[in-house]
Amino acid sequence: MNLHNLKPNPGAKHRNKRLGKGESSGLGKTSGKGHKGQKARSGSGVRVGFEGGQMPLHRRLPKRGFNNIRFADKVVIVNTAHLEKFFAEGDTVNEESLREKGLIRGQFDQIKVLGNGQLNKKLTVSVDAISASAKEKIEKAGGAIA
């Protein structure tokens, strides 16, 4: 293979549409824009969401409440079923151990343990938040919350 042998794959290159280059070109006269009208003019078209003067949908629907997504805390959820599956008897559950097991990753503000699933192992749990049902299951299994 040499530089003079290189060429693009078949179908990878296309000829430019040469608009307004005579009737026989197939794109002459109106240049593929039909006849007259707003969309045939240069710099034409309507903005996104414009409904021909009718009150647009985003203004017709009621607006209620406030979405604080920009400043809301990002909470990572771990269920008691995950603790049962990935941790051994007597282990400590904290951010570091959860990352090692691959249960959490990336950036977040809080770790919360929820009570979805059974827990029969004695674990020491040290996270930011625990639901009431998860707390009950951890303590019932003989574990502790640090």
PDB file of C-alpha atoms in Angstrom:
ATOM      1  CA  MET A   1       0.000   0.000   0.000  1.00  0.00           C
ATOM      2  CA  ASN A   2       1.352   3.402  -1.013  1.00  0.00           C
ATOM      3  CA  LEU A   3       0.033   6.940  -0.700  1.00  0.00           C
ATOM      4  CA  HIS A   4      -0.834   7.094  -4.384  1.00  0.00           C
ATOM      5  CA  ASN A   5      -3.045   3.978  -3.976  1.00  0.00           C
ATOM      6  CA  LEU A   6      -5.230   5.411  -1.176  1.00  0.00           C
ATOM      7  CA  LYS A   7      -8.805   6.336  -1.983  1.00  0.00           C
ATOM      8  CA  PRO A   8     -12.047   6.563   0.025  1.00  0.00           C
ATOM      9  CA  ASN A   9     -14.461   3.649   0.265  1.00  0.00           C
ATOM     10  CA  PRO A  10     -17.102   3.420  -2.462  1.00  0.00           C
ATOM     11  CA  GLY A  11     -20.111   5.551  -1.536  1.00  0.00           C
ATOM     12  CA  ALA A  12     -18.204   7.513   1.121  1.00  0.00           C
ATOM     13  CA  LYS A  13     -17.965  10.655  -0.989  1.00  0.00           C
ATOM     14  CA  HIS A  14     -20.878  12.512  -2.548  1.00  0.00           C
ATOM     15  CA  ARG A  15     -21.005  15.241  -5.145  1.00  0.00           C
ATOM     16  CA  ASN A  16     -22.282  18.590  -3.821  1.00  0.00           C
ATOM     17  CA  LYS A  17     -25.847  19.594  -4.728  1.00  0.00           C
ATOM     18  CA  ARG A  18     -25.305  22.415  -7.215  1.00  0.00           C
ATOM     19  CA  LEU A  19     -28.530  24.354  -6.917  1.00  0.00           C
ATOM     20  CA  GLY A  20     -29.770  26.738  -9.594  1.00  0.00           C
ATOM     21  CA  LYS A  21     -27.446  25.557 -12.361  1.00  0.00           C
ATOM     22  CA  GLY A  22     -29.953  25.257 -15.192  1.00  0.00           C
ATOM     23  CA  GLU A  23     -33.143  23.353 -15.967  1.00  0.00           C
ATOM     24  CA  SER A  24     -31.411  20.180 -17.137  1.00  0.00           C
ATOM     25  CA  SER A  25     -29.439  19.779 -13.886  1.00  0.00           C
ATOM     26  CA  GLY A  26     -32.634  18.695 -12.105  1.00  0.00           C
ATOM     27  CA  LEU A  27     -32.071  21.389  -9.462  1.00  0.00           C
ATOM     28  CA  GLY A  28     -32.556  24.511 -11.570  1.00  0.00           C
ATOM     29  CA  LYS A  29     -35.329  27.123 -11.614  1.00  0.00           C
ATOM     30  CA  THR A  30     -36.827  26.871  -8.082  1.00  0.00           C
ATOM     31  CA  SER A  31     -33.788  24.896  -6.872  1.00  0.00           C
ATOM     32  CA  GLY A  32     -35.798  22.221  -5.052  1.00  0.00           C
ATOM     33  CA  LYS A  33     -37.834  24.708  -3.012  1.00  0.00           C
ATOM     34  CA  GLY A  34     -41.148  24.445  -4.840  1.00  0.00           C
ATOM     35  CA  HIS A  35     -43.086  27.594  -5.736  1.00  0.00           C
ATOM     36  CA  LYS A  36     -43.202  30.741  -3.599  1.00  0.00           C
ATOM     37  CA  GLY A  37     -44.256  30.674   0.035  1.00  0.00           C
ATOM     38  CA  GLN A  38     -42.392  31.294   3.276  1.00  0.00           C
ATOM     39  CA  LYS A  39     -40.134  28.240   2.955  1.00  0.00           C
ATOM     40  CA  ALA A  40     -39.030  29.217  -0.547  1.00  0.00           C
ATOM     41  CA  ARG A  41     -37.535  32.538   0.575  1.00  0.00           C
ATOM     42  CA  SER A  42     -33.923  33.044   1.561  1.00  0.00           C
ATOM     43  CA  GLY A  43     -33.282  32.983   5.301  1.00  0.00           C
ATOM     44  CA  SER A  44     -36.754  31.548   5.697  1.00  0.00           C
ATOM     45  CA  GLY A  45     -38.518  29.066   7.911  1.00  0.00           C
ATOM     46  CA  VAL A  46     -40.299  29.223  11.238  1.00  0.00           C
ATOM     47  CA  ARG A  47     -38.657  28.905  14.621  1.00  0.00           C
ATOM     48  CA  VAL A  48     -38.869  25.716  16.652  1.00  0.00           C
ATOM     49  CA  GLY A  49     -42.194  25.447  18.483  1.00  0.00           C
ATOM     50  CA  PHE A  50     -43.986  27.998  16.269  1.00  0.00           C
ATOM     51  CA  GLU A  51     -47.545  26.881  15.531  1.00  0.00           C
ATOM     52  CA  GLY A  52     -48.624  29.424  12.920  1.00  0.00           C
ATOM     53  CA  GLY A  53     -49.720  32.059  15.426  1.00  0.00           C
ATOM     54  CA  GLN A  54     -51.789  29.661  17.530  1.00  0.00           C
ATOM     55  CA  MET A  55     -50.884  29.802  21.218  1.00  0.00           C
ATOM     56  CA  PRO A  56     -47.975  27.315  21.407  1.00  0.00           C
ATOM     57  CA  LEU A  57     -48.174  24.191  23.525  1.00  0.00           C
ATOM     58  CA  HIS A  58     -45.514  25.321  25.992  1.00  0.00           C
ATOM     59  CA  ARG A  59     -47.632  28.400  26.757  1.00  0.00           C
ATOM     60  CA  ARG A  60     -50.993  26.583  26.815  1.00  0.00           C
ATOM     61  CA  LEU A  61     -50.010  24.115  29.534  1.00  0.00           C
ATOM     62  CA  PRO A  62     -50.105  25.222  33.176  1.00  0.00           C
ATOM     63  CA  LYS A  63     -46.845  25.751  35.002  1.00  0.00           C
ATOM     64  CA  ARG A  64     -46.700  24.728  38.635  1.00  0.00           C
ATOM     65  CA  GLY A  65     -44.062  24.086  41.226  1.00  0.00           C
ATOM     66  CA  PHE A  66     -40.326  24.484  41.177  1.00  0.00           C
ATOM     67  CA  ASN A  67     -37.681  22.049  40.011  1.00  0.00           C
ATOM     68  CA  ASN A  68     -34.478  22.467  41.992  1.00  0.00           C
ATOM     69  CA  ILE A  69     -32.534  19.932  39.897  1.00  0.00           C
ATOM     70  CA  ARG A  70     -29.557  22.262  39.542  1.00  0.00           C
ATOM     71  CA  PHE A  71     -28.873  22.415  43.279  1.00  0.00           C
ATOM     72  CA  ALA A  72     -30.451  19.156  44.416  1.00  0.00           C
ATOM     73  CA  ASP A  73     -28.227  16.606  46.157  1.00  0.00           C
ATOM     74  CA  LYS A  74     -27.361  13.551  44.070  1.00  0.00           C
ATOM     75  CA  VAL A  75     -28.217  10.522  46.205  1.00  0.00           C
ATOM     76  CA  VAL A  76     -26.915   7.047  45.346  1.00  0.00           C
ATOM     77  CA  ILE A  77     -29.171   4.180  46.425  1.00  0.00           C
ATOM     78  CA  VAL A  78     -27.999   0.794  47.711  1.00  0.00           C
ATOM     79  CA  ASN A  79     -30.557  -1.845  48.687  1.00  0.00           C
ATOM     80  CA  THR A  80     -30.241  -4.384  51.497  1.00  0.00           C
ATOM     81  CA  ALA A  81     -30.426  -7.107  48.821  1.00  0.00           C
ATOM     82  CA  HIS A  82     -27.119  -5.764  47.427  1.00  0.00           C
ATOM     83  CA  LEU A  83     -25.548  -5.845  50.894  1.00  0.00           C
ATOM     84  CA  GLU A  84     -26.663  -9.481  51.299  1.00  0.00           C
ATOM     85  CA  LYS A  85     -25.264 -10.472  47.916  1.00  0.00           C
ATOM     86  CA  PHE A  86     -21.902  -8.644  47.900  1.00  0.00           C
ATOM     87  CA  PHE A  87     -20.775  -8.525  51.553  1.00  0.00           C
ATOM     88  CA  ALA A  88     -19.636 -11.288  53.917  1.00  0.00           C
ATOM     89  CA  GLU A  89     -20.574 -11.725  57.576  1.00  0.00           C
ATOM     90  CA  GLY A  90     -18.983  -9.039  59.770  1.00  0.00           C
ATOM     91  CA  ASP A  91     -17.927  -6.708  56.918  1.00  0.00           C
ATOM     92  CA  THR A  92     -18.057  -2.938  57.178  1.00  0.00           C
ATOM     93  CA  VAL A  93     -20.200  -1.152  54.608  1.00  0.00           C
ATOM     94  CA  ASN A  94     -18.918   2.319  53.722  1.00  0.00           C
ATOM     95  CA  GLU A  95     -18.214   4.369  50.600  1.00  0.00           C
ATOM     96  CA  GLU A  96     -14.819   2.759  50.043  1.00  0.00           C
ATOM     97  CA  SER A  97     -16.087  -0.837  50.336  1.00  0.00           C
ATOM     98  CA  LEU A  98     -19.114  -0.082  48.124  1.00  0.00           C
ATOM     99  CA  ARG A  99     -16.796   1.318  45.423  1.00  0.00           C
ATOM    100  CA  GLU A 100     -14.549  -1.751  45.639  1.00  0.00           C
ATOM    101  CA  LYS A 101     -17.546  -4.049  45.099  1.00  0.00           C
ATOM    102  CA  GLY A 102     -18.708  -1.898  42.145  1.00  0.00           C
ATOM    103  CA  LEU A 103     -22.051  -0.982  43.740  1.00  0.00           C
ATOM    104  CA  ILE A 104     -21.428   2.757  43.430  1.00  0.00           C
ATOM    105  CA  ARG A 105     -19.317   4.887  41.109  1.00  0.00           C
ATOM    106  CA  GLY A 106     -18.897   8.461  39.973  1.00  0.00           C
ATOM    107  CA  GLN A 107     -19.610  11.619  41.926  1.00  0.00           C
ATOM    108  CA  PHE A 108     -22.506  12.064  44.337  1.00  0.00           C
ATOM    109  CA  ASP A 109     -23.443  13.846  47.553  1.00  0.00           C
ATOM    110  CA  GLN A 110     -24.993  11.058  49.643  1.00  0.00           C
ATOM    111  CA  ILE A 111     -25.269   7.284  49.928  1.00  0.00           C
ATOM    112  CA  LYS A 112     -28.609   5.954  51.142  1.00  0.00           C
ATOM    113  CA  VAL A 113     -29.417   2.348  52.068  1.00  0.00           C
ATOM    114  CA  LEU A 114     -32.985   1.261  51.333  1.00  0.00           C
ATOM    115  CA  GLY A 115     -34.754  -1.814  52.691  1.00  0.00           C
ATOM    116  CA  ASN A 116     -35.494  -3.606  49.413  1.00  0.00           C
ATOM    117  CA  GLY A 117     -34.635  -7.313  49.846  1.00  0.00           C
ATOM    118  CA  GLN A 118     -33.649  -9.567  52.726  1.00  0.00           C
ATOM    119  CA  LEU A 119     -30.577  -9.223  54.949  1.00  0.00           C
ATOM    120  CA  ASN A 120     -29.350 -12.110  57.102  1.00  0.00           C
ATOM    121  CA  LYS A 121     -25.705 -11.074  57.620  1.00  0.00           C
ATOM    122  CA  LYS A 122     -24.286  -9.109  60.532  1.00  0.00           C
ATOM    123  CA  LEU A 123     -22.856  -5.932  58.951  1.00  0.00           C
ATOM    124  CA  THR A 124     -21.573  -2.605  60.230  1.00  0.00           C
ATOM    125  CA  VAL A 125     -23.112   0.074  58.017  1.00  0.00           C
ATOM    126  CA  SER A 126     -21.574   3.548  57.848  1.00  0.00           C
ATOM    127  CA  VAL A 127     -23.339   5.683  55.208  1.00  0.00           C
ATOM    128  CA  ASP A 128     -25.035   9.089  55.009  1.00  0.00           C
ATOM    129  CA  ALA A 129     -28.682   7.961  55.223  1.00  0.00           C
ATOM    130  CA  ILE A 130     -30.658   4.795  55.985  1.00  0.00           C
ATOM    131  CA  SER A 131     -34.387   4.211  55.550  1.00  0.00           C
ATOM    132  CA  ALA A 132     -36.458   2.986  58.498  1.00  0.00           C
ATOM    133  CA  SER A 133     -37.048  -0.449  56.933  1.00  0.00           C
ATOM    134  CA  ALA A 134     -33.336  -0.876  56.140  1.00  0.00           C
ATOM    135  CA  LYS A 135     -32.388   0.130  59.696  1.00  0.00           C
ATOM    136  CA  GLU A 136     -34.830  -2.428  61.074  1.00  0.00           C
ATOM    137  CA  LYS A 137     -33.434  -5.211  58.854  1.00  0.00           C
ATOM    138  CA  ILE A 138     -29.797  -4.390  59.694  1.00  0.00           C
ATOM    139  CA  GLU A 139     -30.492  -4.377  63.433  1.00  0.00           C
ATOM    140  CA  LYS A 140     -32.631  -7.541  63.208  1.00  0.00           C
ATOM    141  CA  ALA A 141     -29.719  -9.353  61.539  1.00  0.00           C
ATOM    142  CA  GLY A 142     -27.464  -8.295  64.439  1.00  0.00           C
ATOM    143  CA  GLY A 143     -25.660  -5.537  62.571  1.00  0.00           C
ATOM    144  CA  ALA A 144     -24.812  -2.030  63.671  1.00  0.00           C
ATOM    145  CA  ILE A 145     -25.224   1.439  62.207  1.00  0.00           C
ATOM    146  CA  ALA A 146     -22.203   3.668  62.674  1.00  0.00           C
TER     147      ALA A 146
END
